[in-house]
């Protein structure tokens, strides 16, 4: 029943956030090869924080991420750490 939830001693959580990262001035600079490299880097950055990248898609000017994260990580901390890798 709680297989997708994070169980701790006094709480049960399932935290997810939809993040969108765009290129500066929405310039269309990401080729498919660059996009795959960016997504691989974002997966590593999320894993370093203890987060899981559930879905990741992108186009030439932006990337969509669906991230599952533990309660100890704040959204601002996640965005800063993932976005600066």
JSON list of C-alpha atoms in Angstrom, two decimals:
[
{"chain": "A", "resi": 1, "resn": "UNK", "atom": "CA", "xyz": [0.00, 0.00, 0.00]},
{"chain": "A", "resi": 2, "resn": "UNK", "atom": "CA", "xyz": [2.81, 2.45, 0.87]},
{"chain": "A", "resi": 3, "resn": "UNK", "atom": "CA", "xyz": [5.40, 1.26, -1.66]},
{"chain": "A", "resi": 4, "resn": "UNK", "atom": "CA", "xyz": [5.83, 4.71, -3.25]},
{"chain": "A", "resi": 5, "resn": "UNK", "atom": "CA", "xyz": [5.88, 6.55, 0.06]},
{"chain": "A", "resi": 6, "resn": "UNK", "atom": "CA", "xyz": [8.78, 7.43, 2.36]},
{"chain": "A", "resi": 7, "resn": "UNK", "atom": "CA", "xyz": [8.08, 5.88, 5.74]},
{"chain": "A", "resi": 8, "resn": "UNK", "atom": "CA", "xyz": [9.77, 7.28, 8.81]},
{"chain": "A", "resi": 9, "resn": "UNK", "atom": "CA", "xyz": [9.13, 6.83, 12.48]},
{"chain": "A", "resi": 10, "resn": "UNK", "atom": "CA", "xyz": [6.32, 9.39, 12.77]},
{"chain": "A", "resi": 11, "resn": "UNK", "atom": "CA", "xyz": [5.37, 10.27, 9.22]},
{"chain": "A", "resi": 12, "resn": "UNK", "atom": "CA", "xyz": [4.49, 8.98, 5.80]},
{"chain": "A", "resi": 13, "resn": "UNK", "atom": "CA", "xyz": [5.35, 11.24, 2.86]},
{"chain": "A", "resi": 14, "resn": "UNK", "atom": "CA", "xyz": [5.40, 11.32, -0.90]},
{"chain": "A", "resi": 15, "resn": "UNK", "atom": "CA", "xyz": [6.87, 14.62, -2.01]},
{"chain": "A", "resi": 16, "resn": "UNK", "atom": "CA", "xyz": [7.20, 15.45, -5.70]},
{"chain": "A", "resi": 17, "resn": "UNK", "atom": "CA", "xyz": [7.94, 18.66, -7.52]},
{"chain": "A", "resi": 18, "resn": "UNK", "atom": "CA", "xyz": [7.77, 19.65, -11.18]},
{"chain": "A", "resi": 19, "resn": "UNK", "atom": "CA", "xyz": [10.77, 21.81, -12.12]},
{"chain": "A", "resi": 20, "resn": "UNK", "atom": "CA", "xyz": [11.38, 23.62, -15.39]},
{"chain": "A", "resi": 21, "resn": "UNK", "atom": "CA", "xyz": [14.82, 24.92, -16.30]},
{"chain": "A", "resi": 22, "resn": "UNK", "atom": "CA", "xyz": [15.11, 27.22, -19.30]},
{"chain": "A", "resi": 23, "resn": "UNK", "atom": "CA", "xyz": [18.04, 28.51, -21.30]},
{"chain": "A", "resi": 24, "resn": "UNK", "atom": "CA", "xyz": [18.93, 32.17, -21.08]},
{"chain": "A", "resi": 25, "resn": "UNK", "atom": "CA", "xyz": [16.58, 34.23, -23.26]},
{"chain": "A", "resi": 26, "resn": "UNK", "atom": "CA", "xyz": [14.90, 30.91, -24.23]},
{"chain": "A", "resi": 27, "resn": "UNK", "atom": "CA", "xyz": [17.52, 30.45, -26.93]},
{"chain": "A", "resi": 28, "resn": "UNK", "atom": "CA", "xyz": [17.17, 27.13, -28.76]},
{"chain": "A", "resi": 29, "resn": "UNK", "atom": "CA", "xyz": [20.69, 25.82, -28.13]},
{"chain": "A", "resi": 30, "resn": "UNK", "atom": "CA", "xyz": [20.17, 22.25, -26.89]},
{"chain": "A", "resi": 31, "resn": "UNK", "atom": "CA", "xyz": [20.70, 19.63, -29.57]},
{"chain": "A", "resi": 32, "resn": "UNK", "atom": "CA", "xyz": [19.60, 16.05, -28.80]},
{"chain": "A", "resi": 33, "resn": "UNK", "atom": "CA", "xyz": [23.18, 15.16, -27.79]},
{"chain": "A", "resi": 34, "resn": "UNK", "atom": "CA", "xyz": [23.47, 18.16, -25.48]},
{"chain": "A", "resi": 35, "resn": "UNK", "atom": "CA", "xyz": [20.03, 17.42, -24.02]},
{"chain": "A", "resi": 36, "resn": "UNK", "atom": "CA", "xyz": [21.04, 13.82, -23.17]},
{"chain": "A", "resi": 37, "resn": "UNK", "atom": "CA", "xyz": [24.19, 15.11, -21.49]},
{"chain": "A", "resi": 38, "resn": "UNK", "atom": "CA", "xyz": [22.22, 17.69, -19.50]},
{"chain": "A", "resi": 39, "resn": "UNK", "atom": "CA", "xyz": [19.67, 15.08, -18.37]},
{"chain": "A", "resi": 40, "resn": "UNK", "atom": "CA", "xyz": [22.44, 12.69, -17.29]},
{"chain": "A", "resi": 41, "resn": "UNK", "atom": "CA", "xyz": [24.07, 15.47, -15.26]},
{"chain": "A", "resi": 42, "resn": "UNK", "atom": "CA", "xyz": [20.72, 16.38, -13.66]},
{"chain": "A", "resi": 43, "resn": "UNK", "atom": "CA", "xyz": [20.14, 12.73, -12.69]},
{"chain": "A", "resi": 44, "resn": "UNK", "atom": "CA", "xyz": [23.52, 12.61, -10.96]},
{"chain": "A", "resi": 45, "resn": "UNK", "atom": "CA", "xyz": [22.90, 15.93, -9.18]},
{"chain": "A", "resi": 46, "resn": "UNK", "atom": "CA", "xyz": [19.50, 14.73, -7.96]},
{"chain": "A", "resi": 47, "resn": "UNK", "atom": "CA", "xyz": [20.95, 11.44, -6.72]},
{"chain": "A", "resi": 48, "resn": "UNK", "atom": "CA", "xyz": [23.64, 13.33, -4.78]},
{"chain": "A", "resi": 49, "resn": "UNK", "atom": "CA", "xyz": [20.85, 15.02, -2.79]},
{"chain": "A", "resi": 50, "resn": "UNK", "atom": "CA", "xyz": [18.95, 11.80, -2.18]},
{"chain": "A", "resi": 51, "resn": "UNK", "atom": "CA", "xyz": [16.29, 12.73, -4.73]},
{"chain": "A", "resi": 52, "resn": "UNK", "atom": "CA", "xyz": [14.93, 10.58, -7.55]},
{"chain": "A", "resi": 53, "resn": "UNK", "atom": "CA", "xyz": [14.34, 11.88, -11.05]},
{"chain": "A", "resi": 54, "resn": "UNK", "atom": "CA", "xyz": [11.02, 10.24, -11.95]},
{"chain": "A", "resi": 55, "resn": "UNK", "atom": "CA", "xyz": [10.65, 11.81, -15.38]},
{"chain": "A", "resi": 56, "resn": "UNK", "atom": "CA", "xyz": [12.82, 14.09, -17.48]},
{"chain": "A", "resi": 57, "resn": "UNK", "atom": "CA", "xyz": [12.01, 15.57, -20.88]},
{"chain": "A", "resi": 58, "resn": "UNK", "atom": "CA", "xyz": [13.35, 18.51, -22.77]},
{"chain": "A", "resi": 59, "resn": "UNK", "atom": "CA", "xyz": [13.35, 20.57, -25.90]},
{"chain": "A", "resi": 60, "resn": "UNK", "atom": "CA", "xyz": [15.83, 22.95, -27.47]},
{"chain": "A", "resi": 61, "resn": "UNK", "atom": "CA", "xyz": [15.13, 25.72, -24.96]},
{"chain": "A", "resi": 62, "resn": "UNK", "atom": "CA", "xyz": [13.94, 24.06, -21.73]},
{"chain": "A", "resi": 63, "resn": "UNK", "atom": "CA", "xyz": [13.92, 20.92, -19.58]},
{"chain": "A", "resi": 64, "resn": "UNK", "atom": "CA", "xyz": [11.05, 19.51, -17.48]},
{"chain": "A", "resi": 65, "resn": "UNK", "atom": "CA", "xyz": [11.85, 17.40, -14.42]},
{"chain": "A", "resi": 66, "resn": "UNK", "atom": "CA", "xyz": [9.58, 15.48, -12.09]},
{"chain": "A", "resi": 67, "resn": "UNK", "atom": "CA", "xyz": [11.56, 14.94, -8.90]},
{"chain": "A", "resi": 68, "resn": "UNK", "atom": "CA", "xyz": [10.67, 12.90, -5.84]},
{"chain": "A", "resi": 69, "resn": "UNK", "atom": "CA", "xyz": [12.50, 14.17, -2.78]},
{"chain": "A", "resi": 70, "resn": "UNK", "atom": "CA", "xyz": [12.83, 13.34, 0.92]},
{"chain": "A", "resi": 71, "resn": "UNK", "atom": "CA", "xyz": [11.37, 15.67, 3.57]},
{"chain": "A", "resi": 72, "resn": "UNK", "atom": "CA", "xyz": [14.83, 16.71, 4.78]},
{"chain": "A", "resi": 73, "resn": "UNK", "atom": "CA", "xyz": [15.57, 18.46, 1.45]},
{"chain": "A", "resi": 74, "resn": "UNK", "atom": "CA", "xyz": [13.96, 21.84, 0.81]},
{"chain": "A", "resi": 75, "resn": "UNK", "atom": "CA", "xyz": [12.82, 22.79, -2.67]},
{"chain": "A", "resi": 76, "resn": "UNK", "atom": "CA", "xyz": [15.11, 25.82, -2.74]},
{"chain": "A", "resi": 77, "resn": "UNK", "atom": "CA", "xyz": [18.12, 23.70, -1.78]},
{"chain": "A", "resi": 78, "resn": "UNK", "atom": "CA", "xyz": [17.20, 21.20, -4.48]},
{"chain": "A", "resi": 79, "resn": "UNK", "atom": "CA", "xyz": [16.85, 23.86, -7.20]},
{"chain": "A", "resi": 80, "resn": "UNK", "atom": "CA", "xyz": [20.14, 25.50, -6.26]},
{"chain": "A", "resi": 81, "resn": "UNK", "atom": "CA", "xyz": [22.08, 22.22, -6.20]},
{"chain": "A", "resi": 82, "resn": "UNK", "atom": "CA", "xyz": [20.50, 20.69, -9.30]},
{"chain": "A", "resi": 83, "resn": "UNK", "atom": "CA", "xyz": [20.51, 23.91, -11.30]},
{"chain": "A", "resi": 84, "resn": "UNK", "atom": "CA", "xyz": [24.16, 24.74, -10.69]},
{"chain": "A", "resi": 85, "resn": "UNK", "atom": "CA", "xyz": [25.68, 21.38, -11.67]}
]
